[in-house]
Amino acid sequence: MNPIAANLTAIKSRIAAACAQAGRRADEVTLLPVSKTRTVAEILRARSFGLSRFGENRAQEALAKAQELAQTDIEWVIIGHLQTNKAKIAAQIASEYQALDSLELAASLDRRLQAAGKQLDVLIQVNSSAEPQKFGLAPEAVLGFAAALAPFDALRVRGLMTIAVNSPEREQVAQCFQLMRRLQADLRDHAVPGQSYDELSMGMSGDFELAIAHGATQVRIGEAIFGPRGESGDEDQGDVLAAEAE
Ligand SMILES: *Cc1c(COP(=O)(O)O)cnc(C)c1O
C-alpha cells in the first residue's frame, strides 16, 4: 500500500479511537491534512485517497499549488500567519483562514473579499502557550478582538485555532487545550451577532489525541500522513521566514 494511504488509514482509526475514548462521535472531528512543503504529486495522491481540503502555512506556496491544481476540486485552508500584503492571496484562493490575529490583516482581507464579492471562514489564532516566538492573540485579548471583527462582514468568524506548546509534558500540552475550551465558552457567553465559535482547530501529529479529548473539532496533521518533512519549512512561522528570504 502507498505510505500515504496506510498512514491515512492509521490516523483515521486513531481519531475514531480518541473520539470514542472522549465519548464523542467520530464525525465531530475533521481531519485537515497539512500539505506544506509537499509536492503537487503528493497532494494529488492524497486526493485520490479521498482528501480534498488541504492546509498550507505560507501564502506564496499555497498560491503556486492552487494555480497548478486549479482544475481540481481541492480547497485550500491557510493555517499560518500572514503579512498584510499577502491578504490578497488568501482572499483569492482560501476557503478558510485559521490564523487571524490582527485587525490590520482583518481589514485587508475584508477589503479584498468585498471587492471580489466573497466571504471567508476565519478562526482566531490564540497563543495558548504564551511562548514569545508564537503568533496568536494573548488569551485575554480574544473577546475584545472578536468584538472588533464585527464590522468586517466578509469574514465569517467560526472559532479558534492554536498550536499547543511542543513539550513531552502532557499536562502542559493539556493546559493549552483546556484554555482554548474555556475561551470558546467565554466567546459563546459574549457572542457577537453573526459569529459562531463551534470550531476548535487544535492538535497536530504529536498531540491530536489529547486535543480531541479536550474538544478539538479540527486536527491539523502533516507528518503523520505525509511522512517527515525534514528541515526546511518545518516551523509554524507562517509567512515570516518566506518574506525574509524574498
Ligand atoms: C505544520 C503545521 C501543522 C502540522 O504539523 P505536523 O506536526 O506535521 O502534524 C499543523 N498546524 C500548523 C499551523 C502547522 O504549521
PDB file of C-alpha atoms and ligand atoms in Angstrom, residues 34 36 57 79 161 163 204-205 220-223 229 235-236, ligand 1:
ATOM      1  CA  VAL A  34      -1.326  19.721   6.170  1.00  0.00           C
ATOM      2  CA  LYS A  36       3.085  22.395   3.371  1.00  0.00           C
ATOM      3  CA  ASN A  57       1.019  27.744   6.116  1.00  0.00           C
ATOM      4  CA  ILE A  79      -3.120  27.930   8.664  1.00  0.00           C
ATOM      5  CA  MET A 161      -7.131  27.868  16.447  1.00  0.00           C
ATOM      6  CA  ILE A 163      -0.625  25.469  18.333  1.00  0.00           C
ATOM      7  CA  MET A 204      -1.130  18.132  15.247  1.00  0.00           C
ATOM      8  CA  SER A 205       0.724  14.870  14.548  1.00  0.00           C
ATOM      9  CA  ARG A 220      -4.209  19.591  11.504  1.00  0.00           C
ATOM     10  CA  ILE A 221      -1.947  16.713  10.599  1.00  0.00           C
ATOM     11  CA  GLY A 222       1.093  16.816   8.360  1.00  0.00           C
ATOM     12  CA  GLU A 223       3.936  14.427   9.113  1.00  0.00           C
ATOM     13  CA  ARG A 229       9.264  16.981   6.343  1.00  0.00           C
ATOM     14  CA  GLU A 235       8.276  25.860  11.532  1.00  0.00           C
ATOM     15  CA  ASP A 236       4.988  27.402  12.448  1.00  0.00           C
TER      16      ASP A 236
HETATM   17  C1  LIG B   1       2.893  22.268  10.034  1.00  0.00           C
HETATM   18  C2  LIG B   1       1.695  22.606  10.782  1.00  0.00           C
HETATM   19  C3  LIG B   1       0.842  21.598  11.269  1.00  0.00           C
HETATM   20  C4  LIG B   1       1.088  20.110  11.073  1.00  0.00           C
HETATM   21  O1  LIG B   1       2.159  19.695  11.850  1.00  0.00           O
HETATM   22  P1  LIG B   1       2.581  18.143  11.892  1.00  0.00           P
HETATM   23  O2  LIG B   1       3.437  18.065  13.102  1.00  0.00           O
HETATM   24  O3  LIG B   1       3.304  17.867  10.628  1.00  0.00           O
HETATM   25  O4  LIG B   1       1.346  17.346  12.015  1.00  0.00           O
HETATM   26  C5  LIG B   1      -0.298  21.991  11.951  1.00  0.00           C
HETATM   27  N1  LIG B   1      -0.586  23.290  12.152  1.00  0.00           N
HETATM   28  C6  LIG B   1       0.200  24.278  11.701  1.00  0.00           C
HETATM   29  C7  LIG B   1      -0.193  25.694  11.947  1.00  0.00           C
HETATM   30  C8  LIG B   1       1.365  23.983  11.005  1.00  0.00           C
HETATM   31  O5  LIG B   1       2.145  24.983  10.558  1.00  0.00           O
END
